[in-house]
Coordinates of C-alpha atoms in Angstrom, one line a residue:
X1 CA 140.3 109.4 104.5
X2 CA 145.2 107.0 100.4
X3 CA 147.6 108.8 99.2
X4 CA 146.5 111.9 97.5
X5 CA 146.7 111.9 93.9
X6 CA 148.4 114.6 91.9
X7 CA 145.3 116.5 90.9
X8 CA 144.6 117.7 94.2
X9 CA 144.4 121.7 94.5
X10 CA 147.4 123.6 95.5
X11 CA 147.0 126.6 97.9
X12 CA 150.1 128.6 99.1
X13 CA 150.6 128.1 102.6
X14 CA 150.6 130.8 105.3
X15 CA 151.1 131.3 109.0
X16 CA 148.7 129.4 111.0
X17 CA 148.0 132.2 113.3
X18 CA 147.8 134.8 110.8
X19 CA 144.5 134.8 108.9
X20 CA 144.8 135.3 105.3
X21 CA 143.6 138.2 103.4
X22 CA 140.8 137.4 101.1
X23 CA 142.1 136.6 97.8
X24 CA 141.5 133.8 95.0
X25 CA 143.3 131.1 96.7
X26 CA 140.5 131.4 99.6
X27 CA 137.7 130.6 97.5
X28 CA 139.0 127.5 96.3
X29 CA 136.5 125.4 98.2
X30 CA 133.6 127.4 96.7
X31 CA 134.9 127.5 93.3
X32 CA 135.4 123.9 93.2
X33 CA 132.0 123.3 94.8
X34 CA 130.0 125.3 92.3
X35 CA 132.2 123.7 89.1
X36 CA 130.7 120.9 86.9
X37 CA 133.7 118.9 88.7
X38 CA 132.6 119.0 91.9
X39 CA 130.1 115.9 91.5
X40 CA 132.6 113.4 89.6
X41 CA 135.1 114.4 92.4
X42 CA 133.0 114.1 95.1
X43 CA 132.1 110.5 93.7
X44 CA 135.5 109.4 93.0
X45 CA 136.5 110.6 96.8
X46 CA 133.6 109.0 98.0
X47 CA 134.7 105.6 96.4
X48 CA 138.0 106.3 97.6
X49 CA 136.9 107.0 101.3
X50 CA 134.7 103.5 100.9
X51 CA 137.7 101.8 100.1
X52 CA 139.9 103.1 102.2
X53 CA 137.3 102.3 105.0
X54 CA 137.0 98.6 103.8
X55 CA 140.9 98.7 104.1
X56 CA 140.5 99.7 107.5
X57 CA 137.9 97.0 108.2
X58 CA 140.3 94.2 107.0
X59 CA 142.8 95.6 109.0
X60 CA 140.6 95.4 112.2
X61 CA 139.9 91.6 111.4
X62 CA 143.8 91.3 111.9
X63 CA 143.0 92.2 115.7
X64 CA 139.3 91.5 116.7
X65 CA 139.8 87.7 116.6
X66 CA 142.8 87.9 118.8
X67 CA 141.2 90.7 121.1
X68 CA 138.2 88.3 121.3
X69 CA 139.8 84.9 122.3
X70 CA 142.3 87.1 124.5
X71 CA 139.5 88.8 126.8
X72 CA 137.1 85.9 126.3
X73 CA 133.2 86.6 125.8
X74 CA 132.5 88.0 128.8
X75 CA 135.7 90.1 128.7
X76 CA 135.1 91.4 125.2
X77 CA 131.6 92.2 126.0
X78 CA 132.9 94.6 129.1
X79 CA 135.1 95.9 126.6
X80 CA 132.5 97.2 124.2
X81 CA 130.6 98.5 126.8
X82 CA 133.3 101.0 127.5
X83 CA 133.7 101.6 123.9
X84 CA 129.9 102.1 123.7
X85 CA 129.8 104.5 126.3
X86 CA 132.8 106.5 125.1
X87 CA 131.2 106.4 121.6
X88 CA 127.9 107.9 123.1
X89 CA 129.8 110.7 124.9
X90 CA 131.3 111.2 121.7
X91 CA 128.2 111.9 119.9
X92 CA 127.0 113.9 122.8
X93 CA 129.9 116.4 123.1
X94 CA 130.9 116.5 119.1
X95 CA 127.9 119.0 119.5
X96 CA 127.3 119.0 115.3
X97 CA 130.2 121.3 115.3
X98 CA 131.8 119.5 112.3
X99 CA 128.5 119.7 110.3
X100 CA 128.5 123.5 111.0
X101 CA 132.1 124.1 110.1
X102 CA 131.8 122.4 107.0
X103 CA 128.9 124.5 106.1
X104 CA 130.8 128.0 106.8
X105 CA 133.8 126.8 105.5
X106 CA 132.1 125.9 102.3
X107 CA 130.5 129.7 102.4
X108 CA 133.0 131.8 103.7
X109 CA 136.4 133.0 103.1
X110 CA 139.7 134.8 104.5
X111 CA 139.3 136.3 107.9
X112 CA 135.8 135.1 108.7
X113 CA 136.7 131.4 108.2
X114 CA 139.7 131.7 110.2
X115 CA 138.0 133.3 112.9
X116 CA 135.2 130.4 112.8
X117 CA 137.5 127.7 112.8
X118 CA 139.2 129.1 115.8
X119 CA 136.2 129.4 117.8
X120 CA 135.0 125.9 116.8
X121 CA 138.3 124.4 118.1
X122 CA 137.6 126.7 121.3
X123 CA 134.3 125.1 121.7
X124 CA 135.4 121.4 120.9
X125 CA 137.9 121.6 123.7
X126 CA 135.7 122.6 126.1
X127 CA 133.0 120.2 125.2
X128 CA 135.1 117.6 124.8
X129 CA 137.1 117.8 127.9
X130 CA 133.3 117.9 129.7
X131 CA 132.4 114.7 128.1
X132 CA 135.7 113.1 128.7
X133 CA 134.8 113.5 132.7
X134 CA 131.3 112.6 132.4
X135 CA 132.2 109.3 130.9
X136 CA 134.5 108.4 133.6
X137 CA 132.0 109.4 136.2
X138 CA 129.5 107.0 134.6
X139 CA 132.0 104.2 134.7
X140 CA 132.7 104.9 138.3
X141 CA 128.7 105.1 139.2
X142 CA 128.1 102.3 137.5
X143 CA 130.3 100.2 139.5
X144 CA 132.3 98.9 136.5
X145 CA 135.4 98.7 138.9
X146 CA 138.9 100.2 138.8
X147 CA 140.3 98.7 135.6
X148 CA 137.2 99.6 133.3
X149 CA 137.3 103.1 135.1
X150 CA 140.5 103.6 134.4
X151 CA 140.3 102.3 130.7
X152 CA 137.6 104.4 130.3
X153 CA 139.6 107.7 131.1
X154 CA 142.2 106.7 128.5
X155 CA 139.6 106.0 125.8
X156 CA 138.2 109.2 126.5
X157 CA 141.3 110.8 126.2
X158 CA 141.4 109.4 122.8
X159 CA 138.3 110.4 121.7
X160 CA 139.2 114.2 122.8
X161 CA 142.2 113.8 120.3
X162 CA 140.1 112.1 117.5
X163 CA 137.6 115.0 117.9
X164 CA 139.9 117.6 117.5
X165 CA 141.3 116.0 114.4
X166 CA 138.0 115.5 112.9
X167 CA 137.2 119.5 113.1
X168 CA 141.0 119.9 111.4
X169 CA 139.5 117.8 108.6
X170 CA 136.7 120.1 108.0
X171 CA 139.3 122.1 105.3
X172 CA 140.4 118.4 103.4
X173 CA 136.6 117.4 103.2
X174 CA 135.1 120.9 102.4
X175 CA 138.1 120.9 99.5
X176 CA 137.5 117.7 98.5
X177 CA 140.8 116.7 99.2
X178 CA 139.3 113.3 99.9
X179 CA 142.7 111.4 99.2
X180 CA 144.6 112.8 102.2
X181 CA 141.3 112.5 104.2
X182 CA 141.3 108.6 103.5
X183 CA 145.3 108.6 104.1
X184 CA 144.7 110.1 108.1
X185 CA 141.9 107.5 108.7
X186 CA 144.0 104.9 107.3
X187 CA 147.2 106.0 109.7
X188 CA 145.0 105.7 112.4
X189 CA 143.8 102.6 112.1
X190 CA 146.9 101.0 111.4
X191 CA 148.7 102.5 114.5
X192 CA 145.5 101.2 116.7
X193 CA 145.6 97.7 115.0
X194 CA 149.3 97.7 115.2
X195 CA 149.3 98.3 119.0
X196 CA 146.3 95.8 119.9
X197 CA 148.2 92.8 118.2
X198 CA 151.5 93.9 120.0
X199 CA 149.6 94.5 123.5
X200 CA 147.8 91.0 122.7
X201 CA 151.1 89.3 122.3
X202 CA 152.5 90.6 125.4
X203 CA 149.5 89.5 126.9
X204 CA 148.2 92.8 128.5
X205 CA 145.2 93.1 130.4
X206 CA 141.9 95.4 129.3
X207 CA 143.5 98.9 130.5
X208 CA 146.3 99.0 127.7
X209 CA 144.0 97.2 125.4
X210 CA 141.5 100.6 125.6
X211 CA 144.3 103.2 125.9
X212 CA 145.4 102.2 122.3
X213 CA 142.9 104.9 121.3
X214 CA 145.4 108.0 122.6
X215 CA 148.4 107.1 120.5
X216 CA 146.3 105.8 117.3
X217 CA 144.5 109.4 117.7
X218 CA 147.4 111.6 118.3
X219 CA 149.2 110.2 115.2
X220 CA 146.1 111.0 112.6
X221 CA 146.1 114.3 114.9
X222 CA 149.3 115.4 113.8
X223 CA 149.0 114.4 110.1
X224 CA 146.0 116.3 109.9
X225 CA 147.4 119.3 111.2
X226 CA 150.2 118.9 108.9
X227 CA 148.0 118.9 106.1
X228 CA 146.1 121.7 106.9
X229 CA 148.5 124.4 108.0
X230 CA 148.0 128.0 106.9
X231 CA 144.8 127.0 105.6
X232 CA 143.5 127.0 109.0
X233 CA 144.3 128.3 112.6
X234 CA 145.5 125.4 114.5
X235 CA 145.2 126.8 117.9
X236 CA 141.8 127.3 119.4
X237 CA 140.1 130.9 119.9
X238 CA 139.7 131.5 123.3
X239 CA 139.8 135.4 122.9
X240 CA 136.3 136.2 121.6
X241 CA 134.1 133.7 123.6
X242 CA 131.5 136.5 122.2
X243 CA 130.9 134.2 119.3
X244 CA 130.7 131.4 120.2
X245 CA 126.9 131.3 121.6
X246 CA 126.0 131.9 117.7
X247 CA 128.5 129.3 116.6
X248 CA 126.5 126.6 119.6
X249 CA 123.0 127.7 118.6
X250 CA 123.6 126.8 114.8
X251 CA 125.2 123.3 116.1
X252 CA 122.6 122.5 118.5
X253 CA 120.0 120.9 116.3
X254 CA 122.6 118.7 114.5
X255 CA 123.8 118.0 118.0
X256 CA 120.4 116.9 119.0
X257 CA 120.0 114.7 116.1
X258 CA 123.5 113.3 116.8
X259 CA 122.6 113.0 119.8
X260 CA 119.6 110.7 119.7
X261 CA 121.3 108.6 116.6
X262 CA 124.6 107.9 118.7
X263 CA 122.2 107.1 122.1
X264 CA 119.9 105.0 120.6
X265 CA 122.5 102.8 118.4
X266 CA 124.4 102.0 121.7
X267 CA 121.6 101.7 124.4
X268 CA 120.9 98.3 123.4
X269 CA 124.0 96.7 124.5
X270 CA 124.1 98.9 127.6
X271 CA 120.9 97.8 128.5
X272 CA 121.8 94.3 127.7
X273 CA 124.7 94.4 130.0
X274 CA 122.6 95.6 133.0
X275 CA 119.4 93.2 132.3
X276 CA 121.6 90.0 131.0
X277 CA 124.3 88.1 131.6
X278 CA 127.8 88.5 130.5
X279 CA 127.4 85.6 127.9
X280 CA 124.5 87.2 126.2
X281 CA 126.2 90.4 126.0
X282 CA 129.0 89.1 124.6
X283 CA 126.9 87.6 121.9
X284 CA 125.4 90.7 121.1
X285 CA 128.5 92.5 121.4
X286 CA 130.0 90.3 118.7
X287 CA 127.3 90.8 116.4
X288 CA 127.2 94.8 117.1
X289 CA 131.0 95.0 116.4
X290 CA 130.4 93.6 112.6
X291 CA 127.3 96.1 112.3
X292 CA 129.1 98.7 113.8
X293 CA 131.9 98.3 111.4
X294 CA 129.7 98.3 108.4
X295 CA 127.6 101.0 109.3
X296 CA 130.3 103.2 109.1
X297 CA 130.4 103.1 105.5
X298 CA 127.4 105.0 104.6
X299 CA 128.6 108.3 106.7
X300 CA 132.2 107.9 105.2
X301 CA 130.5 107.7 101.7
X302 CA 128.0 110.6 102.2
X303 CA 129.9 112.8 103.7
X304 CA 132.2 113.5 100.5
X305 CA 128.9 114.9 98.9
X306 CA 127.9 117.0 102.2
X307 CA 129.9 119.8 100.9
X308 CA 127.9 119.8 97.5
X309 CA 124.5 119.3 99.3
X310 CA 125.6 122.6 102.1
X311 CA 126.7 124.7 98.9
X312 CA 123.6 123.9 96.4
X313 CA 120.6 123.5 99.2
X314 CA 119.7 127.3 98.2
X315 CA 121.2 128.7 95.2
X316 CA 120.4 125.5 92.9
X317 CA 117.3 123.4 93.9
X318 CA 117.3 121.3 91.0
X319 CA 121.0 120.0 91.4
X320 CA 120.5 119.5 95.5
X321 CA 117.4 117.5 94.5
X322 CA 119.3 115.4 91.8
X323 CA 122.0 114.9 94.1
X324 CA 119.9 113.9 96.9
X325 CA 117.9 111.2 94.7
X326 CA 121.1 109.8 93.5
X327 CA 122.0 109.5 97.0
X328 CA 119.1 107.4 97.8
X329 CA 119.2 105.5 94.8
X330 CA 123.3 104.5 95.4
X331 CA 122.4 103.9 98.8
X332 CA 119.5 101.0 98.0
X333 CA 122.0 99.4 95.7
X334 CA 124.9 99.3 98.3
X335 CA 123.1 98.1 101.2
X336 CA 121.1 95.6 99.5
X337 CA 124.2 94.0 98.3
X338 CA 125.8 94.4 101.9
X339 CA 123.1 92.5 103.6
X340 CA 123.6 89.8 100.9
X341 CA 127.1 89.2 101.8
X342 CA 126.5 89.8 105.6
X343 CA 123.8 87.0 105.3
X344 CA 125.3 84.6 103.5
X345 CA 128.9 84.8 105.3
X346 CA 127.5 85.4 108.6
X347 CA 128.8 82.1 110.1
X348 CA 132.3 82.5 108.8
X349 CA 132.5 86.4 109.9
X350 CA 131.7 85.0 113.3
X351 CA 133.9 81.9 113.5
X352 CA 136.7 84.4 112.0
X353 CA 136.2 86.6 114.9
X354 CA 135.2 84.5 117.9
X355 CA 135.7 80.9 116.9
X356 CA 133.4 78.0 117.4
X357 CA 132.2 79.0 121.2
X358 CA 130.3 82.1 119.6
X359 CA 127.8 80.0 117.5
X360 CA 125.0 81.5 119.0
X361 CA 126.2 85.1 117.8
X362 CA 125.6 83.8 114.1
X363 CA 122.1 83.9 114.3
X364 CA 122.0 87.2 116.4
X365 CA 124.0 88.6 113.3
X366 CA 121.6 87.3 110.9
X367 CA 118.8 89.0 112.7
X368 CA 120.3 92.1 113.0
X369 CA 122.2 92.3 109.4
X370 CA 119.4 94.1 107.2
X371 CA 120.0 96.8 109.9
X372 CA 123.1 97.7 107.4
X373 CA 120.2 98.8 105.0
X374 CA 118.3 101.1 106.9
X375 CA 121.6 102.9 107.7
X376 CA 122.4 103.3 104.3
X377 CA 118.8 104.7 103.9
X378 CA 118.8 107.1 106.9
X379 CA 122.3 108.2 106.1
X380 CA 121.1 109.1 102.6
X381 CA 118.5 110.6 103.3
X382 CA 119.3 112.2 106.6
X383 CA 121.8 114.8 105.2
X384 CA 119.9 116.0 102.5
X385 CA 117.1 116.4 105.4
X386 CA 119.8 118.4 108.0
X387 CA 120.9 120.3 104.9
X388 CA 117.0 121.6 104.5
X389 CA 117.3 122.6 107.8
X390 CA 114.3 120.0 108.5
X391 CA 115.9 119.5 112.2
X392 CA 112.7 118.8 113.9
X393 CA 111.7 115.9 111.6
X394 CA 115.6 114.4 111.7
X395 CA 115.2 114.7 115.6
X396 CA 111.6 113.0 115.6
X397 CA 112.9 110.1 113.4
X398 CA 116.0 109.4 115.8
X399 CA 114.1 109.9 118.9
X400 CA 111.7 107.2 117.7
X401 CA 114.3 104.7 117.2
X402 CA 115.5 105.7 120.4
X403 CA 112.2 104.8 122.0
X404 CA 111.6 101.7 120.0
X405 CA 115.1 100.5 120.8
X406 CA 114.7 101.2 124.4
X407 CA 111.3 99.5 124.8
X408 CA 112.2 96.3 122.8
X409 CA 115.6 96.3 124.5
X410 CA 113.7 95.9 127.8
X411 CA 111.1 93.8 126.9
X412 CA 112.7 91.5 124.5
X413 CA 116.4 90.6 126.2
X414 CA 114.8 89.0 129.5
X415 CA 113.4 86.0 127.4
X416 CA 115.3 86.3 124.4
X417 CA 118.8 87.3 125.4
X418 CA 120.9 88.5 122.7
X419 CA 118.5 87.8 119.8
X420 CA 116.0 89.9 121.8
X421 CA 118.8 92.7 121.7
X422 CA 119.3 92.3 117.7
X423 CA 115.6 92.2 117.0
X424 CA 115.2 95.6 118.9
X425 CA 118.1 97.2 117.1
X426 CA 116.9 95.9 114.0
X427 CA 113.6 97.4 114.8
X428 CA 114.6 100.9 115.8
X429 CA 116.9 101.3 112.9
X430 CA 113.9 100.3 110.1
X431 CA 111.5 102.9 112.0
X432 CA 114.1 105.3 111.7
X433 CA 115.0 104.8 108.0
X434 CA 111.5 104.5 107.1
X435 CA 110.7 108.5 108.8
X436 CA 113.5 109.8 107.4
X437 CA 112.8 108.9 103.8
X438 CA 109.3 110.1 104.3
X439 CA 110.4 113.7 105.6
X440 CA 112.7 114.3 103.0
X441 CA 110.1 113.2 100.4
X442 CA 108.0 115.7 102.1
X443 CA 110.4 118.3 102.3
X444 CA 112.1 118.0 98.8
X445 CA 108.9 116.7 96.5
X446 CA 111.2 117.5 93.3
X447 CA 113.6 114.4 94.6
X448 CA 112.6 111.2 92.8
X449 CA 112.4 108.5 94.7
X450 CA 110.9 105.7 92.0
X451 CA 109.1 102.6 93.6
X452 CA 110.2 100.7 90.6
X453 CA 113.9 101.1 91.3
X454 CA 113.4 100.2 94.8
X455 CA 111.3 96.8 93.8
X456 CA 113.8 95.9 91.3
X457 CA 116.8 96.2 93.6
X458 CA 114.7 94.2 96.2
X459 CA 113.9 91.3 93.6
X460 CA 117.4 91.3 92.6
X461 CA 118.7 91.1 96.1
X462 CA 116.2 88.5 97.4
X463 CA 117.2 86.2 94.2
X464 CA 120.8 86.3 94.8
X465 CA 120.6 86.4 98.5
X466 CA 118.7 82.8 98.6
X467 CA 120.5 81.2 95.9
X468 CA 123.6 82.9 97.8
X469 CA 122.8 80.5 100.7
X470 CA 121.7 77.4 99.1
X471 CA 124.7 77.4 97.2
X472 CA 126.9 73.9 98.5
X473 CA 130.1 75.8 98.6
X474 CA 132.2 78.1 101.2
X475 CA 130.4 80.8 102.5
X476 CA 132.9 83.6 100.8
X477 CA 132.8 81.7 97.5
X478 CA 129.1 81.8 97.4
X479 CA 128.8 85.4 98.8
X480 CA 131.0 86.4 95.7
X481 CA 128.4 84.3 93.3
X482 CA 125.6 85.8 95.1
X483 CA 127.2 89.4 94.6
X484 CA 127.8 88.5 90.9
X485 CA 124.3 87.4 90.3
X486 CA 123.0 90.5 92.2
X487 CA 124.6 93.0 89.8
X488 CA 124.2 90.9 87.0
X489 CA 120.2 91.0 87.8
X490 CA 120.7 94.8 88.2
X491 CA 122.4 95.1 84.9
X492 CA 119.7 93.0 83.2
X493 CA 116.6 95.3 84.9
X494 CA 118.5 98.4 83.9
X495 CA 119.1 99.3 87.4
X496 CA 122.6 99.3 87.6
X497 CA 123.7 103.1 88.6
X498 CA 125.2 105.0 86.2
X499 CA 128.0 106.4 88.8
X500 CA 128.8 102.6 89.0
X501 CA 129.8 102.3 85.2
X502 CA 131.4 106.0 85.5
X503 CA 134.2 105.0 88.1
X504 CA 134.6 101.4 85.9
X505 CA 134.8 103.8 83.2
X506 CA 137.2 105.5 84.9
X507 CA 139.5 102.6 85.4
X508 CA 139.7 101.7 81.8
X509 CA 140.6 105.0 80.6
X510 CA 143.9 107.4 81.2
X511 CA 143.5 109.9 83.2
X512 CA 143.0 113.3 81.4
X513 CA 145.6 115.2 83.2

């Protein structure tokens, strides 16, 4: 996910095809996750991964405006439809394998761990290959035309490489080697942005632009394979497929949740492309692109804590409940802050991305913006809920969002266009968040969700957003002023998270080692 610090654990490398014998080195993940250092390290890693993700966003801003202007509003909408299709297939074929692999990696060692990872790689290759074929088939049946079908094939090939890389990265995630994980993600983004800019300058069409996913994913795959060599097998295991059913059965609940989540998030733009015209699809695609980038932050941040949740869920209920409660409060604080920045800076963001011709997308983005907060809460509560194996609850929340998104998009896009799609997406996201929070509170009553904290954060966010919108200054400056006021109000109200103070304190004193 930046360069790895000098305090990262070192494990003696072994040949990838020879599973190591159990020993002290193999229990590094368990020892670290059981130690008091796990929480602070995960917190620092979460901050690091989030910072890396923000850098990736800034890098994408180099290419996004050029891409939108190069393809035009309608062409960019077609581009985003392909991206949405591939993302849906990726969610369906990911199959929950990463979550299952992290859970097993954190609780096994030696030959058993090596066999699990080899089996998971085998299942991953089979599922993703089938998924890639399905994506291409859908593009062809939907009548998108030869260029988009070829582009879908290339984007799907990139998806296969990226999902294999994600499974390799389980080792980095479980051992909290989050600096290297950040580096891998940044590498993929740097390669992608560099190639997109070069192709746009060269006047390339939509097909090679969609094909950028292949070299970008290949670069991150090669680096990850080098980093985890000796820790896990790098080749898939096809010789003992008898163990695949158990692995798949364990992954199916996660897969169902992920599938419902991915489908509902992308459903609005796919339906908009079928119901409305190219211009409205383009406006919504521009807004969705902004939201899509931002809602990736909570997933990136929370995955740093997931190995701890997986390790403590059964053996240390008090620690699990404390970690879950802190995740909720941090998600609320950061989510409100991001909505504040988005509402104040919506016009600036759209003008940077698409120019004045996309002004209708400003209103669309402001409508959809609060969905970022809902996503933060849904992710922060969803991971503990899934760790508790409350799969039915998680599936119910996501399916509810799917139904709401489909029903409202079909109803509202006709009369309201892109604004109707934004209302549908926002409603679905908040419905899912509310249900997820309620389900987790019911499943883990020891987890504290304090109403006073929610009210104080909402008050601070509302005041800061209102004053930022009224400030007679450039939007970026207004967002900075609003952000400063927001955190100052949190401090005065005694609601500034201790984790934030800890991170700041780390910056002001020398490292202990």
